[in-house]
Tab-separated table of C-alpha atoms in Angstrom:
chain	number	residue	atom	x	y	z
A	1	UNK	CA	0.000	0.000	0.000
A	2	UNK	CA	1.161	3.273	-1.016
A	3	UNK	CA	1.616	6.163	1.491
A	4	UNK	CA	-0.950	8.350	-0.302
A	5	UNK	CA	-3.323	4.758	0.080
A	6	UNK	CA	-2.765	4.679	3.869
A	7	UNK	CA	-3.464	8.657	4.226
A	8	UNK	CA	-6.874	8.132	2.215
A	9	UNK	CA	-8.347	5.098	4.958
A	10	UNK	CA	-11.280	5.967	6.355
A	11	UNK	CA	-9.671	5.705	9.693
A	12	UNK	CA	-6.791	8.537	8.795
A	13	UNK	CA	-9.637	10.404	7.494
A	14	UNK	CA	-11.887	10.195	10.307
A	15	UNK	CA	-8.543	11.233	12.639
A	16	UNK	CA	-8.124	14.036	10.566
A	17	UNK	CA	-11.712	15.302	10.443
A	18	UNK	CA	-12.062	14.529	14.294
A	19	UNK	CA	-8.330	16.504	15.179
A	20	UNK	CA	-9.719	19.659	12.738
A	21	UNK	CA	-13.195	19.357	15.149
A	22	UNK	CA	-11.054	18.793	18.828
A	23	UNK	CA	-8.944	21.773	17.901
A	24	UNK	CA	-12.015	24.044	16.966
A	25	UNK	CA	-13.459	23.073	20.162
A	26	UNK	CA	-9.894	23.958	22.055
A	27	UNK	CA	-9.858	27.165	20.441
A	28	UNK	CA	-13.633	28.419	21.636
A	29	UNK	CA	-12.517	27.441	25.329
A	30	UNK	CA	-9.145	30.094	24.308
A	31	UNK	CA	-11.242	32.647	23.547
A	32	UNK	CA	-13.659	32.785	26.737
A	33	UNK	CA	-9.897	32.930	29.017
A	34	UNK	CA	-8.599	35.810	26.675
A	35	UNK	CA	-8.858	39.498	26.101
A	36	UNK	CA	-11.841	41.413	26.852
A	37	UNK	CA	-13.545	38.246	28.504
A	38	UNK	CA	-10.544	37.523	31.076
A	39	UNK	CA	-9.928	41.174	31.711
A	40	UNK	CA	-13.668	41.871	32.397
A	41	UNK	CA	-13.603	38.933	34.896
A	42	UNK	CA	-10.216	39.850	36.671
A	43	UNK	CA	-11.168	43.535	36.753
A	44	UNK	CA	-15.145	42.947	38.175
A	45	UNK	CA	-12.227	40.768	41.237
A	46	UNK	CA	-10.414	43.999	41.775
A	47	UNK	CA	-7.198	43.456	40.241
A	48	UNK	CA	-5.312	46.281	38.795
A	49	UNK	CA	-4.756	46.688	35.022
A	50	UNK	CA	-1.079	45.580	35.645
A	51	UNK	CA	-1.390	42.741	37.147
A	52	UNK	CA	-4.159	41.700	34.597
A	53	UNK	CA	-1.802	42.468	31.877
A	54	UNK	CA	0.682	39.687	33.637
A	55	UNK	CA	-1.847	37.373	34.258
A	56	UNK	CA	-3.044	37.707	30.481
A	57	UNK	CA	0.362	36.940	29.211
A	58	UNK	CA	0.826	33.793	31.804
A	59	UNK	CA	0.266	31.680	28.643
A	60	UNK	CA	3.622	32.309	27.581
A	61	UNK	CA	5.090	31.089	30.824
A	62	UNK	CA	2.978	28.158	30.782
A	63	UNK	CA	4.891	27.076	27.476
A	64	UNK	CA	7.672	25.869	30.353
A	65	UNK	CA	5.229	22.741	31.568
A	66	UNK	CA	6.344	21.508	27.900
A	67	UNK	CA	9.708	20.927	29.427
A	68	UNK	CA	7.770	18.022	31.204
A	69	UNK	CA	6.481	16.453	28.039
A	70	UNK	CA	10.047	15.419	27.543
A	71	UNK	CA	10.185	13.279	30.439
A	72	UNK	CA	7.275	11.355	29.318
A	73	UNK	CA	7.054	10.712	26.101
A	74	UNK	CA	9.698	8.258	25.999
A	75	UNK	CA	6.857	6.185	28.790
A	76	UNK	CA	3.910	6.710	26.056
A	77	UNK	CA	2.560	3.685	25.008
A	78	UNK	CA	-0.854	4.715	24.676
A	79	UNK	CA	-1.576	8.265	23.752
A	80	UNK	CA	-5.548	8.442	24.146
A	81	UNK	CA	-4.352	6.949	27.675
A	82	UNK	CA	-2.381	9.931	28.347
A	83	UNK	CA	-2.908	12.600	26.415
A	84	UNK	CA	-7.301	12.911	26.827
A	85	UNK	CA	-7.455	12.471	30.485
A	86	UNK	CA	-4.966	15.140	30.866
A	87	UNK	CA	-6.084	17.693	28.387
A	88	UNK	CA	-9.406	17.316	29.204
A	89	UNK	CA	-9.241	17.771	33.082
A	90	UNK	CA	-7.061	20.648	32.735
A	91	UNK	CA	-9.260	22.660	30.960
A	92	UNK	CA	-11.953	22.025	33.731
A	93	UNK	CA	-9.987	24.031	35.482
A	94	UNK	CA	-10.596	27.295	32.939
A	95	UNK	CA	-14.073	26.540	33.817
A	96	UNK	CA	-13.292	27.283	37.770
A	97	UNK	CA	-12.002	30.366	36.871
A	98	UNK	CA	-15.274	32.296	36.091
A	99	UNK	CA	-17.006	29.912	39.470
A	100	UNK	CA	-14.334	32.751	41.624
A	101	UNK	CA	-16.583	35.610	41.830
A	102	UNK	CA	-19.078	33.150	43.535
A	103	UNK	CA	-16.753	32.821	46.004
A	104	UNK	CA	-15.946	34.532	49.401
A	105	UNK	CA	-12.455	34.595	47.966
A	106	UNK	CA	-10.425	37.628	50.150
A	107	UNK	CA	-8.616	40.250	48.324
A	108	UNK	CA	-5.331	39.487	48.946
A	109	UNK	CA	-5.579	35.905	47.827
A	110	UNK	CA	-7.714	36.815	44.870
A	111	UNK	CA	-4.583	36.952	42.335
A	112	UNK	CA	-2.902	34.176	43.856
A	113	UNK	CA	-6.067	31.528	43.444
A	114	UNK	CA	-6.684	33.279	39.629
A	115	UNK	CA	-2.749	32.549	39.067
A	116	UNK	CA	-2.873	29.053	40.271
A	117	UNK	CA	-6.605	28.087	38.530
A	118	UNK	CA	-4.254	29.378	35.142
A	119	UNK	CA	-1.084	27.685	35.975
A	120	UNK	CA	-3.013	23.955	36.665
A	121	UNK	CA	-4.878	24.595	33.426
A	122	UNK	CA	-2.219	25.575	31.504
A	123	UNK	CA	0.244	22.623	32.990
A	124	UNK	CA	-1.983	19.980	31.994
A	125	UNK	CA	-2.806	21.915	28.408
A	126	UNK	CA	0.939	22.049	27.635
A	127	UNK	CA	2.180	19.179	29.051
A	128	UNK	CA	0.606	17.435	26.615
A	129	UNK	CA	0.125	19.879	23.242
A	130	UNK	CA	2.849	18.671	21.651
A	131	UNK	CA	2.151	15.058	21.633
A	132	UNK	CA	-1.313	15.737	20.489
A	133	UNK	CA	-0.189	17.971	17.462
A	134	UNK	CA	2.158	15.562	16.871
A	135	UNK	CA	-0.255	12.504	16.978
A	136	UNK	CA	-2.915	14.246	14.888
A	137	UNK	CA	-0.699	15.272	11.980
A	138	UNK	CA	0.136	11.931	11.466
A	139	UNK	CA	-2.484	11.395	9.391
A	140	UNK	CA	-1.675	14.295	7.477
A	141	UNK	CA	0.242	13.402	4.253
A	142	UNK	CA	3.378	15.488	4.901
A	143	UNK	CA	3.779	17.355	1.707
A	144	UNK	CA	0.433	19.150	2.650
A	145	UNK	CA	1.051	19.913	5.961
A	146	UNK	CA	0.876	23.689	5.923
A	147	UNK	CA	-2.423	23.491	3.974
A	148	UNK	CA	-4.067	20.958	6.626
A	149	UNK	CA	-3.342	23.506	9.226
A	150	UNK	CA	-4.710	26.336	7.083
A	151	UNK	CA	-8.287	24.456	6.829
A	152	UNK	CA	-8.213	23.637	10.363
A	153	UNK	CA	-7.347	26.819	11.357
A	154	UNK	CA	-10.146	28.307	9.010
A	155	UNK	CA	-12.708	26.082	10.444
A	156	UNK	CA	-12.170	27.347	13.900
A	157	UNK	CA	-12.032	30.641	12.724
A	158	UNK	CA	-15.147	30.749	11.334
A	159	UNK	CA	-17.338	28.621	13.871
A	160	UNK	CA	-15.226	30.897	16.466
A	161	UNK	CA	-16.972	33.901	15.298
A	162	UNK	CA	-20.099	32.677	15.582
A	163	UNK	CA	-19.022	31.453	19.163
A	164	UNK	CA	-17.600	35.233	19.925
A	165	UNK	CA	-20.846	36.828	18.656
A	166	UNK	CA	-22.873	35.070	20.753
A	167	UNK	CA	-20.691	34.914	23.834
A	168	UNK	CA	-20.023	38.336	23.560
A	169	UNK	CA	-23.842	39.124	23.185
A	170	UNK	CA	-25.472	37.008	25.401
A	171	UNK	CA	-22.469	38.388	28.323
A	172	UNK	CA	-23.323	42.351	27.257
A	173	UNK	CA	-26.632	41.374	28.053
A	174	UNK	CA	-26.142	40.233	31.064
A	175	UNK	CA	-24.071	43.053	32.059
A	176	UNK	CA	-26.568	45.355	30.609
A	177	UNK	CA	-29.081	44.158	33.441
A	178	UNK	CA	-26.771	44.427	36.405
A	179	UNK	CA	-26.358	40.885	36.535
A	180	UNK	CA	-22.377	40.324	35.725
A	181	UNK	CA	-22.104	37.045	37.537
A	182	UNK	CA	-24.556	35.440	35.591
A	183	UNK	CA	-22.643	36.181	32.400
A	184	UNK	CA	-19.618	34.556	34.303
A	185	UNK	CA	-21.668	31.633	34.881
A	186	UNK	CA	-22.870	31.714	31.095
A	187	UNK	CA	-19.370	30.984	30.186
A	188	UNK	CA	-18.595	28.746	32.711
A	189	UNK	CA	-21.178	26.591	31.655
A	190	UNK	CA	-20.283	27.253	27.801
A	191	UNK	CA	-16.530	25.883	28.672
A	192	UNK	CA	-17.839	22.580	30.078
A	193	UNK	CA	-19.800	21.826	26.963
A	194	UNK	CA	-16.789	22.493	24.208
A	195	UNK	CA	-14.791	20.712	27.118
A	196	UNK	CA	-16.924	17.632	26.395
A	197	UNK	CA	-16.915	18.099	22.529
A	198	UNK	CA	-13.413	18.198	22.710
A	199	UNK	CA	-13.291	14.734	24.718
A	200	UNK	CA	-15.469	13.477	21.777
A	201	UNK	CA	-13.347	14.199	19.001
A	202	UNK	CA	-10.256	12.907	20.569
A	203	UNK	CA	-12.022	9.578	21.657
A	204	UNK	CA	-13.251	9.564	17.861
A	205	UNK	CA	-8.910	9.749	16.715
A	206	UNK	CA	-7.567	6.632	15.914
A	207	UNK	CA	-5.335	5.479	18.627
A	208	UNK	CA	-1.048	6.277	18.668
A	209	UNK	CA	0.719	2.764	20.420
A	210	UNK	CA	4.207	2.996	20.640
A	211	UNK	CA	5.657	-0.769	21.245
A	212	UNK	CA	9.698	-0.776	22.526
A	213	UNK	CA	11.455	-3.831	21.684
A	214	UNK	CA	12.454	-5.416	25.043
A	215	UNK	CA	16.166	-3.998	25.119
A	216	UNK	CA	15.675	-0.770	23.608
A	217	UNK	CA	15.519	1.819	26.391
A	218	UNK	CA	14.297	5.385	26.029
A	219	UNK	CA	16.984	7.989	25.516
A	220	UNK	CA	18.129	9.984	28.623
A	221	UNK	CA	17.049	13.246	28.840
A	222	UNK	CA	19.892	15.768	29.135
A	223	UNK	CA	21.021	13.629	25.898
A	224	UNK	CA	18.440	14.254	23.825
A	225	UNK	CA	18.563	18.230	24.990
A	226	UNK	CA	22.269	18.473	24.115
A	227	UNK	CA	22.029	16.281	20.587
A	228	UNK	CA	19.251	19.205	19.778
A	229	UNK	CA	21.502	22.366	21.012
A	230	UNK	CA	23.862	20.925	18.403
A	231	UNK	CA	22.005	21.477	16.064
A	232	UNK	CA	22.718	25.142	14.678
A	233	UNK	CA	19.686	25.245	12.561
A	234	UNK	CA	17.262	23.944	15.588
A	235	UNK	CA	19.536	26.799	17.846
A	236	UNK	CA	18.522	29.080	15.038
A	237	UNK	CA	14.213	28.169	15.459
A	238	UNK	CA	14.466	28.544	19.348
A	239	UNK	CA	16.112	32.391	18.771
A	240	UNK	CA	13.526	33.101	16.002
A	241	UNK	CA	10.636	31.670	18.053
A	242	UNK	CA	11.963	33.846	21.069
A	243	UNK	CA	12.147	36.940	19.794
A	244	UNK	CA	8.858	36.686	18.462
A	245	UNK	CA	7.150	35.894	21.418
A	246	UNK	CA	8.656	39.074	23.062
A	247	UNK	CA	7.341	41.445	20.620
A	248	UNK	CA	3.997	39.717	21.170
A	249	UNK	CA	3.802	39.333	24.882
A	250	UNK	CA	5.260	43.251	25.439
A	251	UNK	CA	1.890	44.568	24.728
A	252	UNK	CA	-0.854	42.035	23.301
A	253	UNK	CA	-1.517	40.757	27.652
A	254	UNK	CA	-2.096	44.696	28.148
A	255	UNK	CA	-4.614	45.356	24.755
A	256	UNK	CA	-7.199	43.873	26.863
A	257	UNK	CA	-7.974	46.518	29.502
A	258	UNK	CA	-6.868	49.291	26.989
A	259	UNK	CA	-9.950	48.216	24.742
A	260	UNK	CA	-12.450	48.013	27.558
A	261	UNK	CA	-11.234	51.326	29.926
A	262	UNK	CA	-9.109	53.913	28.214
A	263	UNK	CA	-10.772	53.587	24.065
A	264	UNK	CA	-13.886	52.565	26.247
A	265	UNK	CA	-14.917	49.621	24.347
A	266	UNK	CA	-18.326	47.133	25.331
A	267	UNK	CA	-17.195	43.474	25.390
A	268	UNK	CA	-19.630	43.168	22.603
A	269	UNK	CA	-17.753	45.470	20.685
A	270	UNK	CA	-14.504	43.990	20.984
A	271	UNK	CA	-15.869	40.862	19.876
A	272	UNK	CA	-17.000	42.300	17.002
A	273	UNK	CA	-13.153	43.682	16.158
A	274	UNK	CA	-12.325	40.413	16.748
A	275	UNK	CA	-14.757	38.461	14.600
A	276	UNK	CA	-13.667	41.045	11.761
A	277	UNK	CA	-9.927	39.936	12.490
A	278	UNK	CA	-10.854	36.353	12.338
A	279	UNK	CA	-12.874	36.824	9.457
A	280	UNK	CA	-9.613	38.426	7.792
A	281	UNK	CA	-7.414	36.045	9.035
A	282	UNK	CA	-9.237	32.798	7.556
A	283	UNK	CA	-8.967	34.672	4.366
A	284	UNK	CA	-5.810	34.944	4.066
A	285	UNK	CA	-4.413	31.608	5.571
A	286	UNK	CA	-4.968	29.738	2.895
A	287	UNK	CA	-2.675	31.595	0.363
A	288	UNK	CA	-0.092	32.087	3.117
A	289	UNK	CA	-0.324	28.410	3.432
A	290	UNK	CA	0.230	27.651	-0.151
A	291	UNK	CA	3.356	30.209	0.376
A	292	UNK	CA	4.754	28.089	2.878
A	293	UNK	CA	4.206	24.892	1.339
A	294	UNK	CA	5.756	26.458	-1.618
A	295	UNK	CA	8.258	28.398	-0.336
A	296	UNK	CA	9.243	27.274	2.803
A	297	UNK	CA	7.840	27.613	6.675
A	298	UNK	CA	10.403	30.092	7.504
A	299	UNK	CA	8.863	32.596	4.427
A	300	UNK	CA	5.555	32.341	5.625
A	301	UNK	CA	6.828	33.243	8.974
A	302	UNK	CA	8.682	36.288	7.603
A	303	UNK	CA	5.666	37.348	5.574
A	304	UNK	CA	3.803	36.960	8.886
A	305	UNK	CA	5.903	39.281	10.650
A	306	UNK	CA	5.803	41.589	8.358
A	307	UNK	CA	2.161	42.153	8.557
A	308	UNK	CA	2.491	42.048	12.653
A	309	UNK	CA	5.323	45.118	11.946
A	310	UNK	CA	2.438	47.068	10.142
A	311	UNK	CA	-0.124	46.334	12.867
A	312	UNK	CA	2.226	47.505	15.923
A	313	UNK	CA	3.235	50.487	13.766
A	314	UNK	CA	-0.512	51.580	13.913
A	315	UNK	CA	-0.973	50.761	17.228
A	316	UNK	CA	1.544	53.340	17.897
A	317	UNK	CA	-0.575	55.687	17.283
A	318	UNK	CA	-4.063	54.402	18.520
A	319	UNK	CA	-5.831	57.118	21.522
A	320	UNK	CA	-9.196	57.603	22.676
A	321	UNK	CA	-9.364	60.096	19.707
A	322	UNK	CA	-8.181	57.472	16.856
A	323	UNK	CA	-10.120	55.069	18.648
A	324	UNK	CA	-10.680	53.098	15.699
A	325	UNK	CA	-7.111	52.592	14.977
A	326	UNK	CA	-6.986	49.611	16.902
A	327	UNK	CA	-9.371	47.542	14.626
A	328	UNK	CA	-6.615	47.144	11.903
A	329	UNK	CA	-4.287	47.019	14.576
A	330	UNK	CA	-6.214	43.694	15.669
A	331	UNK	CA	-7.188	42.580	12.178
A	332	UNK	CA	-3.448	43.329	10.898
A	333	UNK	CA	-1.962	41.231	14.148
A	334	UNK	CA	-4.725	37.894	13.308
A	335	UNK	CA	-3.642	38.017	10.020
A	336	UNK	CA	0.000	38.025	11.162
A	337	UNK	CA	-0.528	34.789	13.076
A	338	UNK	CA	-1.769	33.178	9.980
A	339	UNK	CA	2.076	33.363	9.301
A	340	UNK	CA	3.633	32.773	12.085
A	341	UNK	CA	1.863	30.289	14.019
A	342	UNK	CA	1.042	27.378	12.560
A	343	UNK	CA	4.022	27.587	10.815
A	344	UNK	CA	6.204	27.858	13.994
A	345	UNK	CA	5.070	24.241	14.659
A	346	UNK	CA	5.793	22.997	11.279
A	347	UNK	CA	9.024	24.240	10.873
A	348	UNK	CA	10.573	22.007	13.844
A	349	UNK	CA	9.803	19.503	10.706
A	350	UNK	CA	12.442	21.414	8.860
A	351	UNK	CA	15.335	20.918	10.814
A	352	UNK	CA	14.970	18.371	13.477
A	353	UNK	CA	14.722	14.677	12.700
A	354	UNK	CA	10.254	14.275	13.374
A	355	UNK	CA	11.135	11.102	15.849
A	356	UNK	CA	12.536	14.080	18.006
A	357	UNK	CA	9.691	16.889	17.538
A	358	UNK	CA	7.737	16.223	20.428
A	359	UNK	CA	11.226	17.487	22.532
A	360	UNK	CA	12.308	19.732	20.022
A	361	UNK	CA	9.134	21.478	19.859
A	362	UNK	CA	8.666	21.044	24.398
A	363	UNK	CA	11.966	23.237	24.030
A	364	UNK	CA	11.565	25.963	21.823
A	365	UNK	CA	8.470	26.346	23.307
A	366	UNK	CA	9.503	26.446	26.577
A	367	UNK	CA	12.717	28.948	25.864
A	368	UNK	CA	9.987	31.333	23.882
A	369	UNK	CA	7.429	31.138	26.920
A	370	UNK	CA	10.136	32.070	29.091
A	371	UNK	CA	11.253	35.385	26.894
A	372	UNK	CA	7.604	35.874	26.562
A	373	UNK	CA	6.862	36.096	30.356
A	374	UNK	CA	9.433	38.135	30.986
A	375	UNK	CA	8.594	40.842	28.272
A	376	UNK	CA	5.300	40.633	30.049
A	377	UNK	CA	6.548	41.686	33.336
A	378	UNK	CA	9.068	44.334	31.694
A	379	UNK	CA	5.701	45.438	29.838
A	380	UNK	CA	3.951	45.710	33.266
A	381	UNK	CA	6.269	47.932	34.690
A	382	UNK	CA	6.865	50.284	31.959
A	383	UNK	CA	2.696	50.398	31.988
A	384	UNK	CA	2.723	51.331	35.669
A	385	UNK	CA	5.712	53.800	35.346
A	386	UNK	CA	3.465	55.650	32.289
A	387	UNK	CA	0.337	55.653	34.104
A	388	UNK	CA	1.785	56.012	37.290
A	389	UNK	CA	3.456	59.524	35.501
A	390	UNK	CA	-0.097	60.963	34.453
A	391	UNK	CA	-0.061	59.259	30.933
A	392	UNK	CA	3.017	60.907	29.982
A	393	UNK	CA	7.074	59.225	29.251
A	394	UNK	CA	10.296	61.484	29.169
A	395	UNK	CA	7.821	64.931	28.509
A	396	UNK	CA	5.594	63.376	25.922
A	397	UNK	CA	2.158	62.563	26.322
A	398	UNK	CA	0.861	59.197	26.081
A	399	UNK	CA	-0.643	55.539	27.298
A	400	UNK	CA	1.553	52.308	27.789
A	401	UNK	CA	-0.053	50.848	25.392
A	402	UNK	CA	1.703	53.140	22.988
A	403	UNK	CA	5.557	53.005	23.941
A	404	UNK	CA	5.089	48.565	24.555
A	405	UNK	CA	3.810	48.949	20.844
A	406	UNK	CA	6.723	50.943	19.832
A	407	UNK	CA	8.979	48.018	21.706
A	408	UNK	CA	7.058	45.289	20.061
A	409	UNK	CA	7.653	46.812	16.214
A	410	UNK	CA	11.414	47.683	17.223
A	411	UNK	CA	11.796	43.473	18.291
A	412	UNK	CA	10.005	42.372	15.304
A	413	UNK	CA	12.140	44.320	12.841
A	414	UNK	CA	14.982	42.206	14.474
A	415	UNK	CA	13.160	39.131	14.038
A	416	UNK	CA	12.338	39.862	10.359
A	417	UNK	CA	16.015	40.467	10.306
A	418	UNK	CA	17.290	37.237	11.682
A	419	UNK	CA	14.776	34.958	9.611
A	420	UNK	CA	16.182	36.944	6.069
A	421	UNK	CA	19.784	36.659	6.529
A	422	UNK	CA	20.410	33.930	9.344
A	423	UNK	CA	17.542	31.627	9.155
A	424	UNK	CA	16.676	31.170	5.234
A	425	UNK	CA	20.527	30.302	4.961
A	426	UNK	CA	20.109	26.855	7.048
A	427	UNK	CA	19.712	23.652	5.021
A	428	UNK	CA	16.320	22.155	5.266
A	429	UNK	CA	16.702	18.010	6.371
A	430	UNK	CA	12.767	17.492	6.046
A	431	UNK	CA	9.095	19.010	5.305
């Protein structure tokens, strides 16, 4: 039987269809623990925009709990034995998030029990999201690999604004009649049910056994990490990956409460921004996937960053006054992603041989999560220095919002940088 044979059985179809379903469902459960949503919740708790812009960006730290993944990988023989039960329950824990307010929670714990509700969630997400992405795309025929993630990220685009429009109506309403805890309890409930769809669709995968012959024994783990450092091109992914995440995570945690308090936006109307940005972004994956199948992953990723340069750029210069500004701010930074994330998985493929991706891709993740974080809390600080000052930095009048975005565009120029002359010049081993 041919390869192309095996990738057209009805059980690597049905893995496929179910993986494009599980991460639609993932990606609704995202969007009710992100932007507007989160930094209503955290704000109606008392926290102050600072700390929400931290919390926000948490998800970058959390890409250290990959670290773990490479510790038990090598013990896999089952992933639906692993890899459900884990992701599954740790989501639950998303849901227990918006359950807080109903809770006689004092102040001074309040950002400690909202950190450690993220950090379970996250552990348990991240832990195992490499070994998931890993199991689902093999059912994808490789050569097509960039175009299978551009319809599954276009299918949760698109069912993801209908999910936004709703949950960002139905919540408005609520809010709109005094009665803000029973939108949090609205998408509470709303989490458990994509939680469960989720559970479906990966129960609905065709199962990954590894089998060990009796005296093979797994690799040890500080070899594996020091066989990947040597590789320069795999070096070269990690410092790419980095850099990237601190242009993102310097301003997009703090976008949140700048929408909702300072350009005064409803929820509802930030979903709507959003849904436009999706709507734009499921456009345009599809050609930027055909780029990067094309071309190669590291192009789409420039052309990505490009676009994000652009969108930071106009952020620069987005007040209460240019209010509006910040729509193709968003829209410009969704359409970014369509660049840069997907193919940020893929290109691990590129350079690192795949019985190794699940730790090569644990790693980079983990290093970028780390720079991410930390741009966070540097972000945080300069945002408390500028509003501390009355709005203003070194004589000149404006929000925190507006120098992080002038940090971000000055890091992504770098990046754009590295992945023209440094990156592009690294041999590619496998797509």
């Amino acid at each position: 039987m041919t390869d192309q044979m095996i990738f057209d059985t009805p059980a690597y179809k049905r893995s496929r269809w179910a993986y494009t379903i599980e991460c639609a469902f993932e990606y609704f459960i995202s969007l009710m623990v992100a932007d507007a949503f989160l930094a209503t919740l955290l704000t109606a708790m008392g926290l102050s925009d600072a700390v929400i812009g931290v919390i926000s960006s948490l998800i970058s730290l959390a890409f250290l709990f990959q670290l773990f993944s490479i510790l038990v990988v090598p013990h896999i023989h089952s992933v639906k034995l692993v890899a459900i039960p884990v992701h599954c329950i740790s989501q639950l824990f998303f849901l227990v998030l918006y359950l807080l307010p109903f809770l006689n929670i004092p102040q001074q714990l309040r950002t400690a029990v909202v950190v450690g509700c993220l950090l379970i969630a996250y552990f348990g997400n991240y832990l195992v999201t490499s070994v998931i992405f890993n199991w689902g795309n093999s059912y994808v025929n490789p050569v097509g690999r960039a175009n299978f993630a551009a319809t599954k990220e276009i299918i949760s685009l698109i069912s993801g604004v209908i999910v936004s429009l709703t949950m960002g109506w139905t919540f408005d309403s609520f809010v709109a009649n005094g009665n803000i805890n029973g939108g949090f309890l609205f998408i509470a409930v709303m989490i458990l049910l994509m939680n469960i769809g989720d559970f479906v669709c990966l129960m609905l995968m065709k199962n990954r056994k590894t089998e060990k012959k009796a005296d093979e024994k797994a690799e040890p783990f500080w070899r594996v990490v020091r066989m990947l450092f040597a590789n320069k091109s795999f070096v070269c992914t990690v410092v790419l990956h980095a850099l990237w995440s601190i242009s993102v995570y310097m301003t997009i945690g703090f976008m949140g409460t700048y929408k909702t308090k300072e350009l005064m936006l409803s929820v509802g109307a930030v979903q709507i921004i959003n849904i436009v940005a999706c709507l734009a972004r499921a456009l345009i994956s599809k050609p930027i996937a055909h780029y990067a199948d094309k071309r190669s992953y590291a192009k789409g990723i420039e052309l990505g960053m490009m676009i994000a340069a652009v969108g930071y750029l106009i952020n620069i210069f987005t007040t209460p006054n240019l209010w509006w500004l910040v729509i193709l701010y968003t829209v410009l930074y969704h359409v970014a992603c369509a660049g840069t994330s997907q193919n940020m998985m893929n290109m691990v493929y590129s350079y690192v041989d795949s019985k190794y991706f699940v730790q090569a891709s644990a790693i980079k993740y983990s290093v970028s999560g780390l720079c991410g974080f930390g741009a966070s809390m540097l972000g945080s600080r300069i945002l408390g220095a500028v509003q501390a000052g009355g709005n203003t930095f070194m004589g000149i009048s404006l929000y925190g919002q507006q120098l992080l975005s002038v940090i971000s565009l000055i890091i992504v120029i770098v990046d754009i940088l590295f992945v023209k002359f440094v990156l592009e010049k690294r041999k590619i081993i496998a797509k």
